Coordinates of C-alpha atoms in Angstrom, one line a residue:
M12 CA -19.7 31.3 -37.9
L13 CA -16.6 31.5 -35.7
L14 CA -16.0 35.2 -36.4
A15 CA -19.6 36.1 -36.1
S16 CA -19.2 39.9 -36.2
L17 CA -17.4 39.7 -39.5
N18 CA -20.3 38.2 -41.4
P19 CA -20.1 40.1 -44.7
S20 CA -23.9 40.2 -45.0
A21 CA -24.3 41.9 -41.6
V22 CA -21.6 44.4 -42.4
A23 CA -23.2 45.2 -45.8
A24 CA -26.6 45.6 -44.1
G25 CA -25.2 48.6 -42.2
H26 CA -23.8 46.9 -39.1
D27 CA -20.4 48.5 -39.6
V28 CA -18.3 49.9 -36.7
G29 CA -15.7 52.5 -37.6
D30 CA -13.3 51.6 -34.8
A31 CA -13.8 47.8 -34.4
V32 CA -10.1 47.3 -33.7
R33 CA -7.5 49.8 -32.5
I34 CA -3.9 48.5 -32.4
D35 CA -0.4 49.9 -33.0
G36 CA -1.7 53.3 -34.2
A37 CA -4.1 51.7 -36.7
T38 CA -7.9 51.8 -36.6
L39 CA -9.8 49.2 -38.5
S40 CA -13.5 49.4 -39.1
R41 CA -15.5 46.2 -39.3
S42 CA -15.7 46.5 -43.1
D43 CA -11.9 47.1 -43.2
L44 CA -11.5 43.8 -41.3
V45 CA -13.8 41.9 -43.6
G46 CA -12.3 43.3 -46.8
A47 CA -8.6 43.2 -45.8
A48 CA -8.8 39.8 -44.1
T49 CA -10.7 38.3 -47.0
S50 CA -7.9 39.6 -49.2
V51 CA -5.4 37.7 -47.0
A52 CA -7.6 34.6 -47.2
E53 CA -7.4 34.7 -51.0
R54 CA -3.6 34.6 -50.7
V55 CA -3.4 31.6 -48.4
A56 CA -6.5 29.6 -49.3
G57 CA -5.7 26.0 -49.7
A58 CA -2.4 26.2 -48.0
G59 CA -1.3 24.0 -45.1
R60 CA -0.4 25.5 -41.8
V61 CA 0.9 29.0 -41.9
A62 CA 3.2 30.7 -39.4
V63 CA 2.4 34.2 -38.1
L64 CA 4.9 36.3 -36.3
A65 CA 2.5 37.4 -33.6
T66 CA 3.5 41.0 -33.0
P67 CA 0.7 43.3 -31.6
T68 CA 0.0 44.9 -35.0
A69 CA -2.8 45.3 -37.5
T70 CA -0.8 42.9 -39.7
T71 CA -1.1 40.2 -37.2
V72 CA -4.8 40.8 -36.7
L73 CA -5.5 40.5 -40.5
A74 CA -3.2 37.5 -40.9
V75 CA -4.9 35.5 -38.2
T76 CA -8.4 36.6 -39.3
G77 CA -7.7 35.9 -42.9
C78 CA -6.5 32.4 -42.1
L79 CA -9.6 31.7 -40.1
I80 CA -11.8 32.9 -42.9
A81 CA -10.0 30.6 -45.4
G82 CA -9.9 27.7 -43.0
V83 CA -6.1 27.6 -42.8
P84 CA -4.6 26.7 -39.5
V85 CA -2.5 29.4 -37.8
V86 CA 0.7 28.8 -36.0
P87 CA 1.4 32.0 -33.8
V88 CA 5.1 32.5 -33.3
P89 CA 6.3 34.7 -30.4
A90 CA 8.2 37.7 -31.7
D91 CA 10.8 37.4 -29.0
V92 CA 11.4 33.7 -29.2
G93 CA 15.0 32.4 -29.6
A94 CA 16.2 31.0 -32.9
A95 CA 16.4 27.4 -31.7
E96 CA 12.8 27.5 -30.3
R97 CA 11.5 29.2 -33.4
R98 CA 13.1 26.6 -35.6
H99 CA 11.5 23.9 -33.5
I100 CA 8.0 25.5 -33.8
L101 CA 8.3 25.8 -37.6
N102 CA 9.7 22.3 -38.2
D103 CA 7.3 20.6 -35.7
S104 CA 4.2 22.3 -36.9
G105 CA 4.9 21.8 -40.6
A106 CA 4.3 25.5 -41.4
V107 CA 4.6 26.1 -45.1
A108 CA 5.1 29.9 -45.1
W109 CA 5.3 33.1 -43.1
L110 CA 2.2 35.3 -43.4
G111 CA 2.7 39.0 -42.6
E112 CA 5.8 40.0 -40.8
V113 CA 9.0 38.0 -41.1
P114 CA 11.7 37.4 -38.5
A115 CA 15.4 38.2 -39.3
E116 CA 15.9 34.4 -39.8
P117 CA 12.9 33.0 -41.7
E118 CA 14.3 29.5 -41.7
G119 CA 13.9 29.1 -45.5
L120 CA 10.1 29.5 -45.5
P121 CA 8.5 31.6 -48.3
H122 CA 6.9 34.9 -47.3
V123 CA 3.3 35.9 -48.0
P124 CA 2.8 39.7 -47.3
V125 CA -0.3 41.2 -45.7
R126 CA -1.5 44.2 -47.6
L127 CA -3.3 46.5 -45.1
H128 CA -5.2 48.4 -47.8
A129 CA -6.1 45.5 -50.1
R130 CA -9.8 44.5 -50.2
S131 CA -11.7 41.4 -51.3
W132 CA -15.4 40.5 -51.0
H133 CA -15.1 36.9 -52.0
R134 CA -17.3 34.6 -49.9
Y135 CA -15.8 31.6 -48.3
A136 CA -17.8 28.7 -46.9
E137 CA -17.6 28.3 -43.2
P138 CA -15.1 25.5 -42.4
S139 CA -16.1 22.5 -40.3
P140 CA -16.3 23.2 -36.6
D141 CA -14.0 20.3 -36.1
A142 CA -11.3 21.8 -38.3
T143 CA -8.1 23.0 -36.7
A144 CA -8.1 26.8 -36.1
M145 CA -4.6 27.1 -34.7
I146 CA -1.7 25.4 -33.1
I147 CA -0.3 27.2 -30.1
Y148 CA 3.0 26.1 -28.6
T149 CA 3.4 25.7 -24.9
S150 CA 6.2 27.5 -23.0
G151 CA 8.4 24.4 -23.0
T152 CA 9.2 24.3 -19.3
T153 CA 9.4 20.5 -19.4
G154 CA 11.2 20.1 -22.7
P155 CA 10.8 21.4 -26.2
P156 CA 7.5 23.3 -26.7
K157 CA 4.6 21.1 -27.6
G158 CA 2.1 22.2 -30.3
V159 CA -1.5 22.3 -28.9
V160 CA -4.1 21.6 -31.6
I161 CA -7.2 23.8 -31.1
S162 CA -10.3 23.4 -33.1
R163 CA -12.8 26.0 -34.2
R164 CA -15.5 24.3 -32.2
A165 CA -13.4 24.6 -29.0
I166 CA -12.7 28.4 -29.5
A167 CA -16.4 29.1 -30.2
A168 CA -17.6 27.1 -27.2
D169 CA -15.1 28.8 -24.8
I170 CA -15.9 32.3 -26.0
D171 CA -19.6 31.7 -25.7
A172 CA -19.3 30.3 -22.2
L173 CA -17.3 33.3 -21.1
A174 CA -19.8 35.7 -22.7
T175 CA -22.4 34.2 -20.4
A176 CA -20.2 34.2 -17.3
W177 CA -19.1 37.8 -17.8
A178 CA -22.2 39.3 -19.5
W179 CA -19.9 40.1 -22.4
T180 CA -21.8 41.8 -25.2
P181 CA -21.2 43.8 -28.4
E182 CA -21.7 47.0 -26.3
D183 CA -18.4 46.4 -24.6
T184 CA -15.0 47.9 -25.4
L185 CA -12.4 45.3 -24.5
V186 CA -8.9 46.6 -23.6
H187 CA -5.7 44.7 -23.1
G188 CA -1.9 44.9 -23.8
L189 CA -1.1 41.2 -23.7
P190 CA 0.8 39.1 -26.3
L191 CA -1.0 37.8 -29.3
F192 CA 0.6 34.4 -29.2
H193 CA -1.2 33.0 -26.1
V194 CA -4.8 32.1 -25.3
H195 CA -5.3 35.1 -23.1
G196 CA -4.4 37.8 -25.6
L197 CA -5.1 36.1 -28.9
I198 CA -8.1 33.8 -28.4
L199 CA -9.9 35.6 -25.5
G200 CA -9.0 39.1 -26.4
L201 CA -8.9 39.3 -30.2
L202 CA -11.0 36.3 -31.4
G203 CA -13.4 36.8 -28.5
S204 CA -14.0 40.4 -29.7
L205 CA -14.4 39.3 -33.4
R206 CA -16.9 36.6 -32.4
I207 CA -19.0 38.8 -30.0
G208 CA -18.7 42.0 -31.9
N209 CA -17.4 44.4 -29.3
R210 CA -14.8 47.0 -29.9
F211 CA -11.2 45.8 -29.3
V212 CA -8.3 48.0 -28.2
H213 CA -4.8 46.8 -27.9
T214 CA -2.6 49.2 -25.9
G215 CA 0.8 47.9 -27.0
K216 CA 2.6 47.8 -23.7
P217 CA 0.1 47.2 -20.9
S218 CA 1.1 50.3 -18.9
P219 CA -1.3 51.8 -16.3
A220 CA -1.5 55.1 -18.3
A221 CA -2.4 53.2 -21.5
Y222 CA -5.1 51.3 -19.8
A223 CA -6.5 54.5 -18.2
A224 CA -6.6 56.3 -21.5
A225 CA -8.3 53.5 -23.4
G226 CA -11.8 54.1 -22.1
G227 CA -12.8 50.5 -22.0
S228 CA -15.6 48.7 -20.3
L229 CA -13.9 45.3 -20.1
Y230 CA -10.2 45.0 -19.2
F231 CA -7.9 41.9 -19.4
G232 CA -4.6 41.8 -17.5
V233 CA -2.1 39.5 -15.8
P234 CA -1.3 40.1 -12.1
T235 CA 1.8 42.1 -13.0
V236 CA -0.4 44.5 -14.9
W237 CA -2.9 44.9 -12.1
S238 CA 0.0 45.3 -9.6
R239 CA 1.2 48.3 -11.6
V240 CA -2.2 49.7 -12.0
V241 CA -2.8 49.8 -8.2
S242 CA 0.5 51.5 -7.8
D243 CA -0.6 54.3 -10.1
L244 CA -3.5 56.1 -8.3
D245 CA -4.6 58.2 -11.3
A246 CA -4.8 55.1 -13.5
A247 CA -6.6 53.0 -10.9
L248 CA -9.2 55.8 -10.4
A249 CA -9.7 56.0 -14.2
L250 CA -10.7 52.4 -14.3
S251 CA -13.5 52.9 -11.9
S252 CA -15.7 53.7 -14.9
A253 CA -15.1 50.2 -16.4
R254 CA -17.7 47.4 -16.1
L255 CA -15.4 44.5 -15.4
L256 CA -11.7 43.8 -14.7
V257 CA -10.5 40.3 -15.5
S258 CA -7.2 38.8 -14.2
G259 CA -5.7 35.5 -15.4
S260 CA -2.6 33.6 -16.5
A261 CA -1.2 33.5 -13.0
P262 CA -2.6 33.8 -9.5
L263 CA -3.6 37.4 -8.5
P264 CA -2.0 38.2 -5.1
V265 CA -4.7 38.9 -2.5
P266 CA -3.2 42.4 -1.6
V267 CA -3.5 43.4 -5.3
F268 CA -7.1 42.1 -5.4
D269 CA -7.9 44.2 -2.3
D270 CA -6.3 47.3 -3.7
L271 CA -8.3 47.0 -6.9
V272 CA -11.5 46.9 -4.9
R273 CA -10.4 49.9 -2.8
L274 CA -9.2 52.1 -5.6
T275 CA -11.4 51.1 -8.6
G276 CA -14.5 49.9 -6.8
H277 CA -14.3 46.6 -8.7
A278 CA -13.6 43.2 -7.4
P279 CA -11.7 41.6 -10.3
V280 CA -13.0 38.5 -12.0
E281 CA -10.4 35.7 -11.8
R282 CA -10.4 32.7 -14.1
Y283 CA -8.4 29.6 -14.8
G284 CA -7.4 27.7 -17.9
S285 CA -4.5 26.5 -20.0
T286 CA -3.5 26.3 -23.6
E287 CA -4.9 22.7 -23.7
S288 CA -8.2 23.4 -22.1
L289 CA -8.8 27.1 -22.9
I290 CA -10.7 28.7 -20.0
T291 CA -12.5 26.3 -17.8
L292 CA -13.2 28.1 -14.5
S293 CA -14.2 31.6 -13.6
T294 CA -15.9 33.8 -11.0
L295 CA -19.1 35.3 -12.4
V296 CA -20.2 38.8 -13.1
D297 CA -23.1 38.3 -10.8
G298 CA -21.5 35.9 -8.3
E299 CA -19.1 35.8 -5.5
R300 CA -15.5 37.0 -6.3
R301 CA -13.3 35.6 -3.5
P302 CA -9.7 36.7 -3.4
G303 CA -7.4 33.7 -4.4
W304 CA -10.3 31.6 -5.8
V305 CA -10.9 31.2 -9.5
G306 CA -14.6 30.3 -9.4
L307 CA -16.9 27.7 -10.9
P308 CA -16.8 25.5 -14.0
L309 CA -18.1 27.3 -17.1
A310 CA -21.1 26.0 -19.0
G311 CA -20.4 22.4 -20.2
V312 CA -17.3 22.0 -18.1
Q313 CA -16.8 19.2 -15.5
T314 CA -14.0 19.1 -12.9
R315 CA -12.7 16.6 -10.4
L316 CA -9.9 16.2 -7.9
A317 CA -7.9 13.0 -7.5
D318 CA -5.2 11.9 -5.0
D319 CA -1.9 10.2 -5.9
D320 CA -3.7 6.9 -6.4
G321 CA -6.5 8.4 -8.6
A322 CA -9.1 8.3 -5.8
P323 CA -11.6 11.2 -5.5
V324 CA -10.6 14.0 -3.1
S325 CA -13.1 15.6 -0.7
H326 CA -14.5 19.0 -1.7
D327 CA -13.9 20.6 1.7
G328 CA -12.0 23.6 0.6
A329 CA -8.7 22.4 2.2
T330 CA -7.7 19.0 0.8
I331 CA -5.4 19.3 -2.2
G332 CA -5.9 17.1 -5.2
R333 CA -4.8 16.8 -8.8
L334 CA -7.2 18.8 -11.0
E335 CA -8.8 17.1 -14.0
V336 CA -11.3 18.8 -16.4
R337 CA -13.6 17.7 -19.2
G338 CA -15.6 20.0 -21.6
P339 CA -16.2 21.3 -25.1
A340 CA -13.1 23.5 -25.3
L341 CA -10.4 20.8 -24.8
F342 CA -7.6 20.5 -27.4
D343 CA -7.4 17.8 -29.9
G344 CA -3.9 16.6 -29.0
Y345 CA -0.3 17.6 -29.4
V346 CA 1.3 17.8 -32.8
N347 CA 3.4 14.7 -33.5
R348 CA 3.2 13.6 -29.9
P349 CA 0.6 10.8 -29.4
D350 CA 2.6 9.7 -26.3
A351 CA 2.4 13.1 -24.6
T352 CA -1.3 13.4 -25.6
A353 CA -2.1 10.0 -24.0
E354 CA -0.3 11.1 -20.8
V355 CA -2.7 14.0 -20.2
L356 CA -5.9 13.2 -22.1
D357 CA -7.6 9.9 -21.1
A358 CA -10.0 7.7 -23.0
D359 CA -13.0 9.2 -21.2
G360 CA -12.1 12.8 -22.3
W361 CA -10.6 14.0 -19.0
Y362 CA -7.7 16.3 -19.3
H363 CA -5.1 15.9 -16.5
T364 CA -4.0 19.5 -16.1
G365 CA -0.9 19.0 -14.0
D366 CA -2.2 21.5 -11.6
V367 CA -3.3 20.9 -8.0
A368 CA -6.3 22.6 -6.4
V369 CA -8.9 22.5 -3.7
I370 CA -12.7 22.8 -4.2
D371 CA -15.1 23.9 -1.5
G372 CA -18.6 22.7 -0.8
D373 CA -20.1 25.4 -3.1
G374 CA -17.9 24.3 -6.0
M375 CA -15.5 27.2 -5.8
H376 CA -12.0 26.3 -6.9
R377 CA -8.7 27.5 -5.6
I378 CA -5.6 26.6 -7.7
V379 CA -2.6 25.7 -5.5
G380 CA -0.3 25.6 -8.5
R381 CA 1.6 23.2 -10.7
E382 CA 2.0 19.8 -9.1
S383 CA 5.7 19.7 -10.2
V384 CA 6.7 22.9 -8.5
D385 CA 3.9 24.2 -6.3
L386 CA 2.9 21.0 -4.4
I387 CA 5.6 20.7 -1.7
K388 CA 5.9 17.4 0.2
S389 CA 7.7 18.2 3.4
G390 CA 8.0 16.1 6.5
G391 CA 5.0 14.0 5.5
Y392 CA 2.8 17.0 4.8
R393 CA 1.3 18.1 1.4
I394 CA 1.7 21.8 1.3
G395 CA 0.6 24.3 -1.3
A396 CA 3.1 27.0 -2.2
G397 CA 0.4 29.5 -3.1
E398 CA -1.0 29.6 0.5
I399 CA 2.4 30.6 1.8
E400 CA 3.0 33.1 -1.0
T401 CA -0.3 34.8 -0.1
V402 CA 0.7 35.2 3.5
L403 CA 4.1 36.6 2.6
L404 CA 2.5 39.1 0.2
G405 CA 0.4 40.3 3.0
H406 CA 3.5 41.6 4.8
A407 CA 4.2 45.2 4.3
G408 CA 7.9 44.5 3.6
V409 CA 7.2 42.1 0.7
D410 CA 6.7 43.2 -2.9
E411 CA 6.9 39.8 -4.6
A412 CA 7.2 36.2 -3.4
A413 CA 7.7 32.8 -4.8
V414 CA 7.8 29.6 -2.7
V415 CA 9.4 26.3 -3.8
G416 CA 10.3 23.0 -2.3
L417 CA 14.0 22.2 -2.5
P418 CA 15.5 18.7 -1.8
D419 CA 16.2 18.0 1.8
A420 CA 17.8 14.9 3.2
D421 CA 15.6 14.9 6.3
L422 CA 12.3 16.4 5.2
G423 CA 12.2 15.3 1.6
Q424 CA 11.6 18.9 0.6
R425 CA 12.2 22.0 2.6
I426 CA 10.2 25.1 2.0
V427 CA 12.2 28.0 0.6
A428 CA 10.8 31.5 -0.1
F429 CA 12.3 33.9 -2.7
V430 CA 11.3 37.4 -1.8
V431 CA 11.6 40.8 -3.3
G432 CA 11.3 43.5 -0.7
S433 CA 12.7 45.0 2.5
A434 CA 11.7 42.6 5.2
A435 CA 14.3 40.5 7.1
P436 CA 14.2 36.8 6.5
K437 CA 13.7 35.9 10.1
E438 CA 10.8 38.3 10.4
L439 CA 9.1 36.6 7.4
I440 CA 9.6 33.1 8.7
D441 CA 8.0 34.2 12.0
H442 CA 5.2 36.0 10.1
V443 CA 4.2 32.8 8.3
A444 CA 4.4 30.7 11.4
Q445 CA 2.0 33.0 13.1
Q446 CA -0.5 33.0 10.2
L447 CA -0.3 29.3 9.2
S448 CA 0.5 25.9 10.7
T449 CA 4.1 25.7 11.9
H450 CA 5.0 23.1 9.3
K451 CA 4.1 25.5 6.6
R452 CA 6.7 28.1 7.6
P453 CA 9.7 28.6 5.2
R454 CA 12.9 27.0 6.5
E455 CA 14.8 29.6 4.5
V456 CA 14.0 33.0 3.0
R457 CA 16.2 34.4 0.2
V458 CA 15.9 38.1 -0.6
V459 CA 16.4 38.7 -4.4
D460 CA 16.3 41.7 -6.7
A461 CA 13.7 40.2 -9.0
L462 CA 11.9 36.9 -9.7
P463 CA 12.3 35.3 -13.1
R464 CA 9.1 35.6 -15.2
N465 CA 8.0 34.7 -18.7
A466 CA 6.2 36.9 -21.2
M467 CA 2.8 36.4 -19.4
G468 CA 4.2 37.3 -16.0
K469 CA 4.3 33.8 -14.6
V470 CA 7.2 33.1 -12.3
L471 CA 9.6 30.5 -13.6
K472 CA 10.0 28.5 -10.5
K473 CA 12.3 25.9 -12.0
E474 CA 14.9 28.7 -12.2
L475 CA 14.8 29.2 -8.5
S476 CA 17.2 27.0 -6.6

């Protein structure tokens, strides 16, 4: 059963939890979840794909859960998405209705309300593991967002593998304040909790104070969240009682990693994945947690590195290659895009991630970044932007840094660093040249007020030029 903790028989047998989910001022017991979500299932059973405006509310929790009980695919729609992108998501996915909250412009779709206090105890047969659970749309950085088809089997396999890697159990209380329209917040945070049976707390905005007050044992955050936590001494000290801090969705700067160790006593777990693959790599609860490295393949996952010609790349911890992964949590394809699917998912089941990475002799992975923006080819060298960013962030006068390769008539690409902080550009260029090979130094440093980021805290490098 995908949502194993919501088995009606188990709840009826006395395995209820009075505060299974806390979100947006609402507290739902496990029996509340079963009864209210099953009521939702009765309202949508037999429907096609259903759109859910994925706000961090009890309504969203019950809408998603009800659809999964009924076997109806969910299309999570970001609450802050623009009208044109929302229209594309609805038209492309073939959503037949809004379930729960409705945006100001519903695009002509009918509305099915979620009634928080309604209850049903109807029993639904568990859908096939191969059935589509949800369609999550990518951020659309290379064109219109693509709908990623994710099966029930993939979600179950990924959560179970993470439970092993992180010793994640029903005794945990998982806390995060991340969006419920991405893998990190929705699948790992919410569905992970409903499968494993731990308490789930959504803090709303992921502020340091909210994290500190939640009293969790397991915390999820993006680097921006952890950066704010280590800047708030009281909040950081409060998290020392947690069991595990997990960082993902973007690289965690080494200085933030070090500050978390110093202030909370916890070396954070870092992991890597994507909408298409879910989570494939992670450091382990009982293994090495090395700053800047995202660990080992999860159970059932295989990885490989390839060069520009497709030949294998040495696992020497330094040579950069294109990362490809294969495993039980891969997506089933893009909606209406067989061409795009074929470009990234080959006949042997390998997903070409579009990321570049290095692997060392022990199998540890370090993600260099996206091949399109983080692999810089300058003067005949292949240079990873992340390595330079790490060095810049180690300078006391740098708060944030993003490195890109911009066109250059002589070098092919020149290394340009965009920095938030007080340090002088010449000082930073010299700093990198002292720490790394000379050819990796930025040719230019631009001091800016802020870096452009998306809702998950990822820097939008294509906006830097």
